[in-house]
Amino acid sequence: GEDVEQSLFLSVREGDSSVINCTYTDSSSTYLYWYKQEPGAGLQLLTYIFSNMDMKQDQRLTVLLNKKDKHLSLRIADTQTGDSAIYFCAERSKAGTALIFGKGTTLSVSS
Amino acid sequence: ETGVTQTPRHLVMGMTNKKSLKCEQHLGHNAMYWYKQSAKKPLELMFVYNFKEQTENNSVPSRFSPECPNSSHLFLHLHTLQPEDSALYLCASSPTGENEAFFGQGTRLTVV
């Protein structure tokens, strides 16, 4: 079945880089997404990558995609306390009609 | 602000009550979704609507009843819920079913 796996927690110090990893199951996914959820809020789209790309950079965010291993990662450079949140990886469902999410990785940034 | 508005933000209801959650978007999107977010579980897709037609129902119990009267509005009618239905209910929309989704702030539901 469809499954998106992420590690549940990551703790870093302010100024360090954070790397959040994700594995997915559907090799036919055309887009893969990263969302951020702050406490008490809905999910906010951070970035996405098209499946024919290996890397996408957007300011402090770098997304790496390894299609062979079905592995997606999100790197946040110079992590700030405001980056503390839950980060969700998502792929499109086999039916193609909705996004399937992982359990989310809670990023904790200490000063 | 994503342009997707959910009301109410918080709701406490008894197991014998009937209530409704509302979601509204004026982004011109044609696909709308209900997700359930419980502690320690992945976001669960509940229902998908495309052009006002329900296209997916992910084995959701009948005590949850969705309604999509037009492309801008989506409701989730609740009746005889159980305490384990307490969760954050998130609405999302996308231009079509193939694009990224934009989420509302969610309704925090507590069933007592």
PDB file of C-alpha atoms in Angstrom, chain B residues 16-94:
ATOM      1  CA  THR B  16     -25.214  12.432  21.251  1.00  0.00           C
ATOM      2  CA  ASN B  17     -24.809  15.853  19.620  1.00  0.00           C
ATOM      3  CA  LYS B  18     -24.970  16.766  15.952  1.00  0.00           C
ATOM      4  CA  LYS B  19     -22.618  19.441  14.688  1.00  0.00           C
ATOM      5  CA  SER B  20     -21.059  20.548  11.413  1.00  0.00           C
ATOM      6  CA  LEU B  21     -17.607  21.736  10.415  1.00  0.00           C
ATOM      7  CA  LYS B  22     -17.340  24.295   7.639  1.00  0.00           C
ATOM      8  CA  CYS B  23     -14.592  24.960   5.118  1.00  0.00           C
ATOM      9  CA  GLU B  24     -14.550  27.798   2.609  1.00  0.00           C
ATOM     10  CA  GLN B  25     -12.131  28.791  -0.138  1.00  0.00           C
ATOM     11  CA  HIS B  26     -12.380  31.535  -2.735  1.00  0.00           C
ATOM     12  CA  LEU B  27      -9.220  30.556  -4.571  1.00  0.00           C
ATOM     13  CA  GLY B  28     -11.089  29.147  -7.529  1.00  0.00           C
ATOM     14  CA  HIS B  29      -9.957  25.625  -6.640  1.00  0.00           C
ATOM     15  CA  ASN B  30     -11.937  22.651  -7.862  1.00  0.00           C
ATOM     16  CA  ALA B  31     -10.741  19.956  -5.462  1.00  0.00           C
ATOM     17  CA  MET B  32     -11.415  19.932  -1.723  1.00  0.00           C
ATOM     18  CA  TYR B  33     -10.408  17.478   0.976  1.00  0.00           C
ATOM     19  CA  TRP B  34     -11.023  16.509   4.579  1.00  0.00           C
ATOM     20  CA  TYR B  35      -8.106  15.118   6.579  1.00  0.00           C
ATOM     21  CA  LYS B  36      -8.024  13.903  10.188  1.00  0.00           C
ATOM     22  CA  GLN B  37      -4.912  14.513  12.298  1.00  0.00           C
ATOM     23  CA  SER B  38      -4.653  12.472  15.494  1.00  0.00           C
ATOM     24  CA  ALA B  39      -1.722  12.375  17.875  1.00  0.00           C
ATOM     25  CA  LYS B  40       1.074  10.046  16.805  1.00  0.00           C
ATOM     26  CA  LYS B  41      -0.653   9.035  13.549  1.00  0.00           C
ATOM     27  CA  PRO B  42      -0.141  10.165   9.958  1.00  0.00           C
ATOM     28  CA  LEU B  43      -2.639  12.583   8.509  1.00  0.00           C
ATOM     29  CA  GLU B  44      -5.541  10.439   7.384  1.00  0.00           C
ATOM     30  CA  LEU B  45      -7.293  11.344   4.172  1.00  0.00           C
ATOM     31  CA  MET B  46     -11.046  11.109   4.766  1.00  0.00           C
ATOM     32  CA  PHE B  47     -12.854  12.477   1.715  1.00  0.00           C
ATOM     33  CA  VAL B  48     -12.014  13.971  -1.674  1.00  0.00           C
ATOM     34  CA  TYR B  49     -14.288  16.128  -3.800  1.00  0.00           C
ATOM     35  CA  ASN B  50     -13.538  17.110  -7.381  1.00  0.00           C
ATOM     36  CA  PHE B  51     -15.887  19.573  -9.069  1.00  0.00           C
ATOM     37  CA  LYS B  52     -18.408  19.010  -6.231  1.00  0.00           C
ATOM     38  CA  GLU B  53     -18.450  15.245  -6.775  1.00  0.00           C
ATOM     39  CA  GLN B  54     -17.126  12.912  -4.104  1.00  0.00           C
ATOM     40  CA  THR B  55     -14.323  10.897  -5.655  1.00  0.00           C
ATOM     41  CA  GLU B  56     -12.840   9.232  -2.591  1.00  0.00           C
ATOM     42  CA  ASN B  57     -14.134   7.976   0.721  1.00  0.00           C
ATOM     43  CA  ASN B  58     -11.371   6.303   2.664  1.00  0.00           C
ATOM     44  CA  SER B  59     -13.512   3.854   4.637  1.00  0.00           C
ATOM     45  CA  VAL B  60     -14.731   6.600   6.918  1.00  0.00           C
ATOM     46  CA  PRO B  61     -17.486   5.636   9.408  1.00  0.00           C
ATOM     47  CA  SER B  62     -20.956   6.853   8.510  1.00  0.00           C
ATOM     48  CA  ARG B  63     -21.081   9.081  11.602  1.00  0.00           C
ATOM     49  CA  PHE B  64     -19.001  11.465   9.424  1.00  0.00           C
ATOM     50  CA  SER B  65     -21.001  12.797   6.511  1.00  0.00           C
ATOM     51  CA  PRO B  66     -19.453  15.246   4.006  1.00  0.00           C
ATOM     52  CA  GLU B  67     -21.341  17.724   1.866  1.00  0.00           C
ATOM     53  CA  CYS B  68     -20.040  19.881  -0.978  1.00  0.00           C
ATOM     54  CA  PRO B  69     -22.809  22.212  -2.178  1.00  0.00           C
ATOM     55  CA  ASN B  70     -20.478  24.133  -4.503  1.00  0.00           C
ATOM     56  CA  SER B  71     -16.789  24.312  -5.380  1.00  0.00           C
ATOM     57  CA  SER B  72     -16.103  26.903  -2.673  1.00  0.00           C
ATOM     58  CA  HIS B  73     -17.685  25.200   0.329  1.00  0.00           C
ATOM     59  CA  LEU B  74     -17.202  21.892   2.065  1.00  0.00           C
ATOM     60  CA  PHE B  75     -18.940  20.665   5.193  1.00  0.00           C
ATOM     61  CA  LEU B  76     -18.377  17.742   7.513  1.00  0.00           C
ATOM     62  CA  HIS B  77     -21.529  16.762   9.403  1.00  0.00           C
ATOM     63  CA  LEU B  78     -20.927  14.939  12.660  1.00  0.00           C
ATOM     64  CA  HIS B  79     -23.342  12.818  14.690  1.00  0.00           C
ATOM     65  CA  THR B  80     -23.039  10.259  17.487  1.00  0.00           C
ATOM     66  CA  LEU B  81     -19.263  10.570  17.588  1.00  0.00           C
ATOM     67  CA  GLN B  82     -16.969   8.642  19.900  1.00  0.00           C
ATOM     68  CA  PRO B  83     -14.211  10.024  22.145  1.00  0.00           C
ATOM     69  CA  GLU B  84     -11.603   8.510  19.797  1.00  0.00           C
ATOM     70  CA  ASP B  85     -12.886  10.834  17.081  1.00  0.00           C
ATOM     71  CA  SER B  86     -11.310  13.735  18.971  1.00  0.00           C
ATOM     72  CA  ALA B  87      -8.681  15.159  16.631  1.00  0.00           C
ATOM     73  CA  LEU B  88      -7.714  18.104  14.468  1.00  0.00           C
ATOM     74  CA  TYR B  89      -9.809  18.101  11.293  1.00  0.00           C
ATOM     75  CA  LEU B  90      -8.100  19.796   8.390  1.00  0.00           C
ATOM     76  CA  CYS B  91      -9.670  20.982   5.202  1.00  0.00           C
ATOM     77  CA  ALA B  92      -7.580  21.535   2.078  1.00  0.00           C
ATOM     78  CA  SER B  93      -8.131  22.605  -1.498  1.00  0.00           C
ATOM     79  CA  SER B  94      -6.168  22.465  -4.720  1.00  0.00           C
TER      80      SER B  94
END
